[in-house]
Short mmCIF file of C-alpha atoms in Angstrom, two decimals:
data_model
loop_
_atom_site.label_atom_id
_atom_site.label_comp_id
_atom_site.label_asym_id
_atom_site.label_seq_id
_atom_site.Cartn_x
_atom_site.Cartn_y
_atom_site.Cartn_z
CA MET A 1145 -23.96 -5.98 -16.94
CA ILE A 1146 -21.87 -7.24 -13.84
CA LYS A 1147 -22.43 -10.52 -14.66
CA HIS A 1148 -20.85 -9.99 -18.12
CA PHE A 1149 -18.16 -8.17 -16.49
CA LEU A 1150 -17.63 -11.16 -13.85
CA ASN A 1151 -17.52 -13.57 -17.14
CA LEU A 1152 -14.80 -11.29 -18.76
CA GLU A 1153 -12.76 -11.20 -15.66
CA TRP A 1154 -13.14 -15.20 -15.68
CA LYS A 1155 -11.74 -15.05 -19.70
CA SER A 1156 -9.05 -13.11 -18.53
CA PHE A 1157 -7.93 -15.29 -15.99
CA PHE A 1158 -7.80 -18.33 -17.85
CA ARG A 1159 -6.18 -16.63 -20.94
CA SER A 1160 -3.44 -15.10 -19.08
CA ALA A 1161 0.36 -16.09 -20.69
CA ALA A 1162 0.81 -16.88 -16.42
CA PHE A 1163 -2.09 -19.17 -16.44
CA GLN A 1164 -0.27 -22.05 -14.99
CA THR A 1165 1.69 -19.32 -12.46
CA ASN A 1166 -1.30 -18.63 -11.43
CA ILE A 1167 -3.08 -21.72 -10.93
CA ILE A 1168 -0.18 -22.62 -8.36
CA LEU A 1169 -0.42 -19.23 -6.74
CA LYS A 1170 -4.34 -19.75 -6.24
CA ILE A 1171 -3.60 -23.10 -4.43
CA PHE A 1172 -1.27 -21.63 -2.12
CA MET A 1173 -3.77 -18.52 -1.34
CA ALA A 1174 -6.60 -20.55 -1.01
CA LEU A 1175 -4.72 -22.53 1.58
CA GLY A 1176 -2.88 -19.44 3.17
CA ALA A 1177 -6.72 -17.87 3.13
CA LEU A 1178 -8.02 -20.84 5.26
CA TYR A 1179 -5.32 -20.59 7.26
CA PHE A 1180 -5.86 -16.68 8.24
CA ILE A 1181 -9.54 -17.95 8.07
CA GLY A 1182 -8.87 -20.45 10.98
CA ILE A 1183 -6.78 -17.86 13.12
CA PHE A 1184 -9.53 -15.27 13.08
CA SER A 1185 -12.38 -17.33 14.06
CA MET A 1186 -10.27 -18.97 17.15
CA ALA A 1187 -8.96 -15.34 17.84
CA GLY A 1188 -12.77 -14.60 17.63
CA VAL A 1189 -13.70 -16.86 19.94
CA GLY A 1190 -10.97 -16.65 22.41
CA ALA A 1191 -10.73 -13.22 22.77
CA TYR A 1192 -13.44 -12.99 24.81
CA PHE A 1193 -12.97 -15.97 27.08
CA GLY A 1194 -9.00 -15.28 27.34
CA LEU A 1195 -9.10 -11.03 28.15
CA GLU A 1196 -11.86 -12.85 31.11
CA LYS A 1197 -10.05 -15.00 32.31
CA ALA A 1198 -7.03 -12.16 32.85
CA GLY A 1199 -9.53 -10.41 34.69
CA LEU A 1200 -10.46 -7.57 32.53
CA GLU A 1201 -13.72 -6.23 30.54
CA PRO A 1202 -13.76 -7.91 27.05
CA LEU A 1203 -15.79 -5.66 25.09
CA GLN A 1204 -14.19 -2.39 26.46
CA THR A 1205 -10.68 -4.18 25.95
CA VAL A 1206 -11.15 -4.90 22.52
CA ASN A 1207 -12.51 -1.36 21.58
CA ARG A 1208 -9.42 0.45 23.36
CA PHE A 1209 -7.15 -1.20 21.33
CA LEU A 1210 -8.86 -1.45 17.86
CA ILE A 1211 -7.37 1.68 16.22
CA TYR A 1212 -4.61 -0.31 16.07
CA TYR A 1213 -6.10 -3.08 14.90
CA LEU A 1214 -7.69 -0.62 12.49
CA VAL A 1215 -4.24 1.26 11.45
CA VAL A 1216 -2.45 -2.09 10.87
CA ASP A 1217 -5.38 -3.10 8.50
CA LEU A 1218 -4.73 0.24 6.43
CA LEU A 1219 -1.01 -0.49 6.44
CA ILE A 1220 -1.67 -4.12 5.30
CA LYS A 1221 -4.22 -3.27 2.57
CA TYR A 1222 -1.63 -0.14 1.46
CA PHE A 1223 0.73 -2.52 0.66
CA LEU A 1224 -0.51 -6.16 -0.34
CA GLN A 1225 -3.79 -5.40 -1.75
CA LYS A 1226 -4.29 -5.10 -5.24
CA MET A 1227 -6.16 -1.91 -6.58
CA PRO A 1228 -9.42 -3.21 -9.28
CA VAL A 1229 -7.91 -2.90 -12.44
CA VAL A 1230 -10.22 -3.12 -15.30
CA ASN A 1231 -9.01 -2.75 -18.67
CA ILE A 1232 -10.99 0.46 -19.63
CA LYS A 1233 -9.17 0.88 -23.71
CA PRO A 1234 -11.69 -2.25 -25.07
CA LEU A 1235 -14.74 -1.28 -22.73
CA LEU A 1236 -15.05 2.54 -23.35
CA ILE A 1237 -15.67 2.07 -26.96
CA LEU A 1238 -18.39 -0.93 -26.24
CA PRO A 1239 -22.47 0.06 -25.15
CA PHE A 1240 -21.18 -0.11 -21.21
CA LYS A 1241 -22.30 2.77 -18.60
CA LYS A 1242 -19.08 4.16 -17.46
CA SER A 1243 -21.01 4.43 -13.81
CA LYS A 1244 -21.12 0.33 -14.23
CA ILE A 1245 -17.28 0.18 -14.78
CA VAL A 1246 -16.97 2.32 -12.35
CA ASP A 1247 -19.20 0.49 -9.64
CA PHE A 1248 -17.65 -3.11 -10.78
CA ALA A 1249 -14.42 -1.80 -9.84
CA LEU A 1250 -15.23 0.06 -6.40
CA GLY A 1251 -17.11 -3.47 -6.08
CA LYS A 1252 -14.17 -5.62 -6.01
CA THR A 1253 -12.24 -3.28 -3.21
CA MET A 1254 -15.33 -4.04 -1.21
CA VAL A 1255 -15.39 -8.13 -1.60
CA SER A 1256 -12.12 -8.47 -1.51
CA PHE A 1257 -10.19 -11.02 0.77
CA PHE A 1258 -8.66 -7.73 2.85
CA ASN A 1259 -12.24 -7.09 3.91
CA CYS A 1260 -14.10 -10.59 4.43
CA ILE A 1261 -11.63 -11.93 6.54
CA HIS A 1262 -12.27 -9.37 9.72
CA ALA A 1263 -15.59 -11.16 9.86
CA PHE A 1264 -14.26 -13.99 10.77
CA PHE A 1265 -13.25 -12.53 14.05
CA PHE A 1266 -16.18 -9.95 14.66
CA ILE A 1267 -19.05 -12.36 13.88
CA PRO A 1268 -17.60 -15.34 15.96
CA PHE A 1269 -16.78 -12.47 18.66
CA SER A 1270 -20.34 -11.00 18.34
CA VAL A 1271 -21.71 -13.77 18.82
CA VAL A 1272 -19.96 -15.04 21.85
CA LEU A 1273 -20.81 -11.38 23.21
CA LEU A 1274 -24.65 -12.47 22.40
CA ILE A 1275 -24.82 -15.71 24.10
CA LYS A 1276 -22.83 -14.14 27.03
CA GLY A 1277 -25.62 -12.00 27.80
CA TYR A 1278 -24.88 -8.87 26.24
CA ASP A 1279 -27.59 -6.64 24.67
CA PRO A 1280 -28.38 -7.93 21.16
CA LEU A 1281 -29.50 -4.48 19.63
CA HIS A 1282 -26.53 -2.91 21.22
CA VAL A 1283 -24.39 -5.95 19.50
CA ILE A 1284 -25.40 -5.80 16.21
CA THR A 1285 -25.32 -1.78 15.81
CA TRP A 1286 -21.45 -1.94 17.78
CA HIS A 1287 -21.07 -4.89 14.96
CA ILE A 1288 -22.18 -2.65 12.39
CA GLY A 1289 -19.87 0.18 13.43
CA ILE A 1290 -16.95 -1.70 13.11
CA LEU A 1291 -17.66 -3.36 9.67
CA ALA A 1292 -18.39 0.38 8.20
CA MET A 1293 -15.07 1.22 9.98
CA ILE A 1294 -13.28 -1.50 7.69
CA TYR A 1295 -14.85 -0.49 4.45
CA ILE A 1296 -13.52 3.39 5.70
CA ASN A 1297 -10.40 1.81 5.21
CA ASN A 1298 -10.48 0.59 2.25
CA PHE A 1299 -11.73 3.51 0.79
CA ILE A 1300 -9.27 5.43 2.18
CA ASN A 1301 -6.65 3.06 0.86
CA VAL A 1302 -8.27 3.63 -3.11
CA PHE A 1303 -7.46 7.33 -2.45
CA LEU A 1304 -3.97 6.88 -0.76
CA ASN A 1305 -2.80 4.67 -3.51
CA ASP A 1306 0.38 6.33 -4.26
CA ALA A 1307 0.56 8.80 -1.32
CA LEU A 1308 3.12 6.81 0.87
CA ALA A 1309 4.94 9.95 2.66
CA LEU A 1310 0.90 10.37 4.05
CA VAL A 1311 0.50 6.83 4.90
CA VAL A 1312 4.22 6.23 6.56
CA GLY A 1313 3.71 9.24 8.31
CA PHE A 1314 0.46 8.58 9.82
CA ALA A 1315 1.54 4.85 10.85
CA THR A 1316 4.82 6.96 12.41
CA VAL A 1317 2.37 8.55 14.34
CA ILE A 1318 0.07 5.98 15.81
CA ALA A 1319 3.60 3.90 16.28
CA ALA A 1320 4.68 6.79 18.36
CA PHE A 1321 1.55 6.53 20.75
CA GLY A 1322 2.11 2.68 20.83
CA ALA A 1323 5.14 3.08 22.40
CA LEU A 1324 4.46 6.06 24.71
CA GLN A 1325 1.83 3.48 25.84
CA TYR A 1326 4.27 0.56 25.98
CA TYR A 1327 6.00 2.81 28.14
CA GLU A 1328 3.76 4.05 30.29
CA VAL A 1329 4.57 7.63 29.37
CA PHE A 1330 0.94 8.30 28.19
CA ASP A 1331 -2.02 6.04 27.16
CA VAL A 1332 -4.21 7.10 23.68
CA THR A 1333 -6.34 4.46 23.80
CA PRO A 1334 -8.76 5.33 26.98
CA TYR A 1335 -9.38 8.74 24.87
CA ILE A 1336 -9.97 6.53 21.23
CA GLY A 1337 -11.35 3.56 22.36
CA ALA A 1338 -14.28 5.72 24.29
CA TYR A 1339 -15.53 6.31 20.54
CA PHE A 1340 -15.61 2.27 20.23
CA GLN A 1341 -17.45 1.79 23.20
CA GLY A 1342 -20.00 4.37 22.26
CA LEU A 1343 -20.90 2.53 19.07
CA TYR A 1344 -22.01 -0.16 21.98
CA ASP A 1345 -23.67 2.03 24.34
CA TYR A 1346 -25.18 4.38 22.08
CA VAL A 1347 -27.32 2.86 19.19
CA TRP A 1348 -27.56 5.82 16.86
CA LEU A 1349 -23.70 5.91 16.78
CA PHE A 1350 -23.07 3.66 14.17
CA ILE A 1351 -25.41 5.67 11.69
CA ILE A 1352 -22.07 8.28 11.89
CA PRO A 1353 -19.51 5.07 10.06
CA VAL A 1354 -22.36 4.24 7.60
CA VAL A 1355 -22.84 7.41 6.64
CA VAL A 1356 -18.86 8.39 5.76
CA VAL A 1357 -18.89 5.36 3.99
CA VAL A 1358 -21.58 6.34 1.52
CA VAL A 1359 -20.09 9.54 1.55
CA LEU A 1360 -16.56 7.99 0.89
CA TYR A 1361 -18.15 5.41 -1.81
CA LYS A 1362 -20.08 8.90 -4.26
CA VAL A 1363 -16.66 10.59 -3.71
CA ALA A 1364 -14.70 7.57 -5.19
CA HIS A 1365 -17.62 7.13 -7.74
CA SER A 1366 -17.71 10.49 -9.01
CA PHE A 1367 -13.69 10.88 -8.76
CA PHE A 1368 -13.39 7.97 -10.77
CA LEU A 1369 -15.97 8.58 -13.46
CA LYS A 1370 -14.73 11.68 -14.33
CA ARG A 1371 -11.12 10.12 -14.94
CA LEU A 1372 -12.99 7.46 -16.67
CA TYR A 1373 -11.53 8.43 -20.74
CA LEU A 1374 -8.59 7.00 -22.29
CA ASP A 1375 -6.43 10.03 -21.83
CA ALA A 1376 -6.46 9.80 -18.25
CA GLY A 1377 -4.37 6.66 -18.11
CA LEU A 1378 -2.36 7.24 -21.59
CA ALA A 1379 -1.68 11.03 -21.43
CA THR A 1380 2.18 11.33 -20.45
CA LYS A 1381 3.05 13.87 -18.14
CA ALA A 1382 5.63 16.87 -18.53
CA GLN A 1383 8.37 17.28 -16.60
CA MET A 1384 11.62 19.26 -16.51
CA ALA A 1385 14.84 17.37 -17.64
CA SER A 1386 17.60 17.62 -15.29
CA THR A 1387 21.02 16.34 -15.53
CA GLU A 1388 23.20 14.53 -13.39
CA ASN A 1389 27.30 14.02 -13.00
CA LEU A 1390 28.40 10.50 -12.16
CA ASP A 1391 30.97 10.89 -14.02
CA TRP A 1392 32.79 9.57 -10.88
CA LEU A 1393 30.62 5.81 -11.77
CA ASP A 1394 33.34 5.53 -14.82
CA ARG A 1395 35.58 3.68 -12.81
CA PHE A 1396 33.67 0.62 -13.02
CA GLY A 1397 34.34 0.64 -16.50
CA LYS A 1398 31.31 -0.48 -18.63
CA THR A 1399 29.35 -1.49 -16.20
CA ALA A 1400 29.07 2.20 -15.00
CA SER A 1401 26.16 2.95 -17.91
CA PHE A 1402 23.94 0.48 -15.94
CA LEU A 1403 25.27 1.71 -12.60
CA LYS A 1404 24.12 5.43 -13.62
CA ASN A 1405 20.83 4.05 -15.59
CA ASP A 1406 19.91 2.33 -12.04
CA ILE A 1407 20.49 5.24 -9.79
CA LYS A 1408 18.32 7.51 -12.13
CA LEU A 1409 15.69 5.45 -12.19
CA ILE A 1410 16.08 5.48 -8.09
CA LYS A 1411 15.91 8.97 -8.02
CA ARG A 1412 13.03 9.63 -10.12
CA ASN A 1413 10.70 7.13 -9.99
CA LYS A 1414 7.82 6.40 -7.18
CA ARG A 1415 7.95 3.18 -7.02
CA SER A 1416 11.72 2.35 -7.01
CA ARG A 1417 11.68 5.30 -3.99
CA THR A 1418 9.41 2.88 -2.19
CA THR A 1419 13.12 0.60 -1.70
CA LEU A 1420 14.74 3.22 -0.26
CA ILE A 1421 12.17 3.71 2.54
CA MET A 1422 11.72 -0.07 2.69
CA SER A 1423 15.63 -0.29 3.03
CA VAL A 1424 15.25 2.19 6.42
CA VAL A 1425 12.46 0.22 7.50
CA PHE A 1426 13.78 -2.85 7.83
CA LEU A 1427 17.10 -1.11 9.43
CA PHE A 1428 15.13 -0.83 12.79
CA TYR A 1429 13.56 -4.48 12.33
CA GLY A 1430 16.15 -5.73 14.31
CA LEU A 1431 14.57 -3.92 17.51
CA LEU A 1432 11.90 -7.10 17.77
CA PHE A 1433 14.92 -9.43 18.40
CA PHE A 1434 17.80 -7.66 19.65
CA SER A 1435 15.73 -5.13 22.43
CA GLY A 1436 14.01 -8.35 24.31
CA GLY A 1437 10.48 -7.07 23.93
CA ILE A 1438 9.19 -10.37 22.42
CA GLU A 1439 10.82 -13.67 24.76
CA SER A 1440 10.16 -16.54 21.60
CA TYR A 1441 12.41 -13.47 19.31
CA ASP A 1442 15.33 -14.06 21.81
CA ASN A 1443 17.41 -16.28 20.71
CA PRO A 1444 20.83 -16.37 18.51
CA PHE A 1445 19.21 -18.43 15.71
CA MET A 1446 16.47 -15.87 15.09
CA LYS A 1447 19.03 -12.84 15.60
CA ILE A 1448 20.96 -14.26 12.66
CA PHE A 1449 17.15 -13.98 10.68
CA ALA A 1450 17.17 -10.66 11.83
CA GLY A 1451 20.47 -9.74 10.73
CA ILE A 1452 19.92 -11.06 7.29
CA PHE A 1453 16.83 -8.49 7.17
CA VAL A 1454 18.72 -5.43 8.68
CA SER A 1455 21.79 -5.27 6.72
CA GLY A 1456 19.48 -6.83 3.29
CA GLY A 1457 16.64 -4.40 2.96
CA PHE A 1458 17.53 -3.04 -0.14
CA MET A 1459 18.61 -6.13 -1.65
CA PHE A 1460 15.04 -8.15 -0.48
CA SER A 1461 12.91 -4.78 -2.23
CA PHE A 1462 15.11 -3.79 -5.24
CA GLY A 1463 17.46 -7.18 -5.93
CA GLN A 1464 14.87 -9.47 -6.17
CA PHE A 1465 12.90 -7.90 -9.15
CA VAL A 1466 15.85 -7.61 -11.21
CA PRO A 1467 15.52 -7.32 -14.39
CA SER A 1468 11.75 -6.44 -13.92
CA TRP A 1469 12.65 -2.35 -13.09
CA ASP A 1470 13.72 -2.61 -16.93
CA SER A 1471 10.34 -4.23 -18.05
CA SER A 1472 9.33 -1.25 -19.70
CA TYR A 1473 12.10 -1.31 -22.21
CA TYR A 1474 13.85 -4.71 -21.76
CA PRO A 1475 12.56 -5.84 -25.09
CA LEU A 1476 14.20 -2.77 -26.85
CA MET A 1477 17.46 -3.51 -24.80
CA MET A 1478 17.43 -7.09 -25.91
CA THR A 1479 17.95 -6.34 -29.14
CA GLN A 1480 21.49 -3.84 -28.25
CA ASN A 1481 24.50 -5.44 -28.01
CA ILE A 1482 24.21 -5.65 -24.38
CA LYS A 1483 26.56 -8.27 -22.56
CA TYR A 1484 24.01 -9.96 -20.07
CA GLN A 1485 27.11 -10.72 -17.52
CA GLU A 1486 27.95 -6.95 -17.71
CA TYR A 1487 24.38 -6.27 -17.32
CA LEU A 1488 23.67 -8.34 -14.41
CA LYS A 1489 27.24 -7.32 -12.59
CA SER A 1490 25.53 -3.82 -12.34
CA LYS A 1491 23.01 -5.07 -10.82
CA TRP A 1492 25.01 -7.06 -8.22
CA MET A 1493 27.00 -3.49 -7.44
CA LEU A 1494 24.60 -1.89 -6.49
CA VAL A 1495 23.17 -4.39 -4.17
CA VAL A 1496 26.17 -5.05 -2.62
CA ILE A 1497 27.04 -0.62 -1.98
CA ALA A 1498 23.58 -0.51 -0.72
CA THR A 1499 23.79 -4.06 1.57
CA ALA A 1500 27.35 -2.54 2.95
CA ILE A 1501 25.74 1.04 3.87
CA SER A 1502 23.11 -0.84 5.84
CA THR A 1503 25.42 -3.05 7.43
CA VAL A 1504 27.29 0.01 8.60
CA LEU A 1505 24.35 2.54 9.97
CA GLY A 1506 23.51 -0.69 11.75
CA ALA A 1507 26.12 -0.25 14.14
CA PHE A 1508 23.82 1.41 16.67
CA TYR A 1509 22.78 -2.20 17.38
CA LEU A 1510 26.16 -2.41 19.49
CA TYR A 1511 23.71 -0.87 21.86
CA PHE A 1512 22.57 -4.14 22.36
CA GLY A 1513 25.98 -6.13 22.92
CA TRP A 1514 28.51 -6.96 20.46
CA GLU A 1515 26.69 -10.41 19.22
CA ALA A 1516 23.88 -7.99 17.91
CA TYR A 1517 25.88 -6.31 15.68
CA ALA A 1518 28.06 -9.14 15.08
CA ALA A 1519 25.25 -10.74 13.57
CA ILE A 1520 24.16 -7.73 11.57
CA LEU A 1521 27.97 -8.07 9.90
CA VAL A 1522 28.04 -11.14 9.75
CA GLY A 1523 24.47 -11.07 8.11
CA GLY A 1524 25.61 -8.33 5.76
CA ILE A 1525 28.60 -10.28 4.83
CA PHE A 1526 26.01 -13.31 3.63
CA ASN A 1527 24.06 -11.46 1.71
CA MET A 1528 26.49 -9.79 -0.44
CA GLY A 1529 28.31 -12.99 -0.87
CA VAL A 1530 26.05 -15.31 -1.07
CA ASN A 1531 22.34 -13.66 -1.25
CA GLY A 1532 23.47 -11.14 -3.83
CA HIS A 1533 23.84 -13.73 -6.29
CA VAL A 1534 20.68 -15.48 -5.08
CA VAL A 1535 18.32 -12.79 -5.56
CA LEU A 1536 19.88 -12.28 -9.44
CA LEU A 1537 19.01 -15.50 -9.92
CA GLY A 1538 14.95 -15.77 -8.62
CA GLY A 1539 14.57 -12.61 -11.08
CA ALA A 1540 15.42 -14.43 -13.37
CA TYR A 1541 12.04 -16.30 -12.92
CA ILE A 1542 10.43 -13.47 -11.73
CA LYS A 1543 8.57 -11.70 -14.80
CA THR A 1544 6.19 -9.31 -13.04
CA PRO A 1545 6.21 -5.66 -14.92
CA ILE A 1546 6.52 -2.68 -12.66
CA ASP A 1547 4.51 0.50 -12.97
CA LEU A 1548 7.73 2.95 -11.72
CA THR A 1549 5.10 5.78 -11.54
CA SER A 1550 2.86 3.53 -9.22
CA ASN A 1551 3.76 2.48 -5.21
CA LYS A 1552 1.55 -1.03 -6.31
CA LYS A 1553 2.53 -4.44 -6.14
CA ALA A 1554 5.12 -3.19 -3.66
CA PHE A 1555 5.68 -6.92 -3.22
CA GLY A 1556 5.15 -8.08 -6.70
CA ASP A 1557 1.92 -10.03 -7.87
CA SER A 1558 1.01 -13.56 -9.13
CA SER A 1559 4.07 -14.09 -11.20
CA SER A 1560 6.19 -13.16 -8.40
CA PHE A 1561 5.32 -16.01 -6.47
CA ASN A 1562 6.01 -19.70 -8.65
CA VAL A 1563 7.59 -22.79 -7.15
CA LYS A 1564 11.09 -21.78 -8.40
CA THR A 1565 11.21 -18.51 -6.83
CA LEU A 1566 9.85 -20.52 -3.75
CA LEU A 1567 12.89 -22.86 -3.45
CA ILE A 1568 15.23 -20.31 -4.53
CA THR A 1569 14.32 -18.37 -1.54
CA VAL A 1570 14.80 -21.17 1.42
CA PRO A 1571 18.65 -20.88 1.24
CA LYS A 1572 18.58 -16.64 1.64
CA LEU A 1573 17.30 -17.44 5.07
CA LEU A 1574 17.87 -21.13 6.27
CA LEU A 1575 21.13 -21.68 5.06
CA PRO A 1576 22.68 -18.57 7.03
CA ILE A 1577 21.00 -19.80 10.28
CA ALA A 1578 22.09 -23.64 9.13
CA LEU A 1579 25.65 -22.83 9.45
CA TYR A 1580 25.01 -20.61 12.48
CA ALA A 1581 23.53 -23.42 14.83
CA LEU A 1582 26.54 -25.86 12.83
CA GLY A 1583 28.86 -23.95 15.01
CA HIS A 1584 27.00 -22.88 17.82
CA PHE A 1585 26.68 -26.39 19.07
CA THR A 1586 29.95 -27.55 18.12
CA LEU A 1587 32.47 -24.84 19.68
CA GLY A 1588 30.39 -22.01 20.25
CA PRO A 1589 28.72 -18.49 18.93
CA VAL A 1590 31.83 -17.04 17.65
CA LEU A 1591 32.39 -20.19 15.33
CA GLY A 1592 29.05 -19.91 14.46
CA TYR A 1593 29.09 -16.65 12.95
CA ALA A 1594 32.73 -17.16 11.60
CA LEU A 1595 31.09 -19.81 9.36
CA VAL A 1596 27.95 -17.76 7.98
CA ALA A 1597 30.54 -14.59 7.09
CA LEU A 1598 32.79 -17.55 5.59
CA ALA A 1599 29.96 -18.31 3.50
CA GLY A 1600 29.95 -14.80 2.23
CA LEU A 1601 33.34 -14.51 1.32
CA ALA A 1602 33.21 -17.62 -0.57
CA GLY A 1603 30.81 -16.31 -2.22
CA PHE A 1604 33.01 -13.09 -3.34
CA ALA A 1605 35.78 -16.08 -4.06
CA PHE A 1606 33.15 -17.93 -6.82
CA ARG A 1607 31.79 -14.59 -7.84
CA ASP A 1608 32.83 -14.87 -11.67
CA PHE A 1609 31.87 -18.68 -11.86
CA MET A 1610 28.05 -17.71 -10.39
CA PHE A 1611 27.58 -15.22 -12.79
CA LYS A 1612 28.55 -17.82 -15.92
CA LYS A 1613 25.51 -19.70 -14.23
CA ILE A 1614 23.05 -16.86 -13.65
CA GLU A 1615 23.72 -15.64 -16.90
CA SER A 1616 22.99 -18.98 -18.60
CA VAL A 1617 19.61 -18.91 -16.69
CA TYR A 1618 18.22 -15.19 -17.90
CA LYS A 1619 19.43 -16.36 -21.72
CA ALA A 1620 17.53 -19.49 -21.24
CA GLU A 1621 14.37 -17.59 -19.98
CA LYS A 1622 14.90 -14.38 -22.02
CA TYR A 1623 12.22 -14.89 -24.50
CA LYS A 1624 9.44 -16.27 -21.88
CA THR A 1625 10.52 -12.76 -19.88
CA ILE A 1626 9.97 -10.11 -22.57
CA ALA A 1627 6.73 -12.16 -23.36
CA ALA A 1628 5.99 -11.29 -20.14
CA TYR A 1629 6.77 -7.88 -20.02
CA LYS A 1630 4.59 -7.25 -23.12
CA GLN A 1631 1.66 -8.45 -21.87
CA LYS A 1632 -0.89 -5.86 -20.82
CA ASN A 1633 -2.46 -6.34 -17.51
#
């Protein structure tokens, strides 16, 4: 049965409309996987000797900080790991046991790269422990216990599929503990680390996380098995309709109707509301660069890089997925008498307004000096004038249907990454850094900031010209986009 499911997955891959894109993506993913496998493997070996050289007991030190490792693992899985979706509509009318379908779906999560990658750290680390004379039985039970914790994260991620608020709240608490530890106010790691150290000290303790994994698997299996019927995924939820007065947008003329739709879309759907949360998160991204906490980031070129992200959080999380936000009704919309330029201009205005708000809110970076906020200010101008057009251009090639009711695929899927989108992404980040470097190495940082700002103003000046070029690209990609949105995953 499992062999048959694998055969169906294989056929689905090769018969996909995005087959060529998938091939390119898989090559990049394979190279990326090899890179991370190498990094984790070297870290697994180097962790022991590095900690020993620093005068620390390697195993105890690793155990102290494992809580942060597991929290980061959970967050990465939540935002990046694609939940296994088995197309149940054709399977339910075939002689397949529902339990087998659920087993296969959950099994796909367990063999995910996001779980397997950890073996390339913990296996080398465990081997080094054995070579250095640690008790073999205790090392094995510790390793099994940590492996079980990784899979506990896996099933927690399955249950927290759409519980973004809970995940963010939990991550905030852990981040607060990390900050308290960094500023030497309170260190929670000795208390939590005692549990992980106990996995080594007491050979029987590994049974607890193993039992938890088994229980979570049974609960997940029962949960999905009870909901494995057609109506579970096809039923429409009834909600109270509400009206909103957005007449103040009428001042923007014909684009007002599109702006109203976008604002309603953002307010009413889980996936689009995530973009607002991501925008707030991006606002604090600059603390890594301006606070001096990371020495390699403490240079003017990285500060320009930070300025682009601090002011452009909404632009990157929302703008790059135009027109995918409208994928559910895009084919219908294309049958109407709608001018592409008005449609694109409304998206651009929304991105510009959000970027301007983020730039103003970033004024608290004045605490770190005028140059810190100058980087954010000119980064915001560049985002509004140049990157606002670039993200719209890139959106023409990102043919990713978006499920507005789910937070999954927050960064797109296989269709989101191809050669064209990668090439279009380059000027978003490298061009402002290059412009700043040109000014910085001639007359100083002031000229560098001025050149970045002037590039943004030039983008405003040539706005109509850029809209015509972008419109022509959207028209050329129109039918490919419609076909991609009609394809069911």
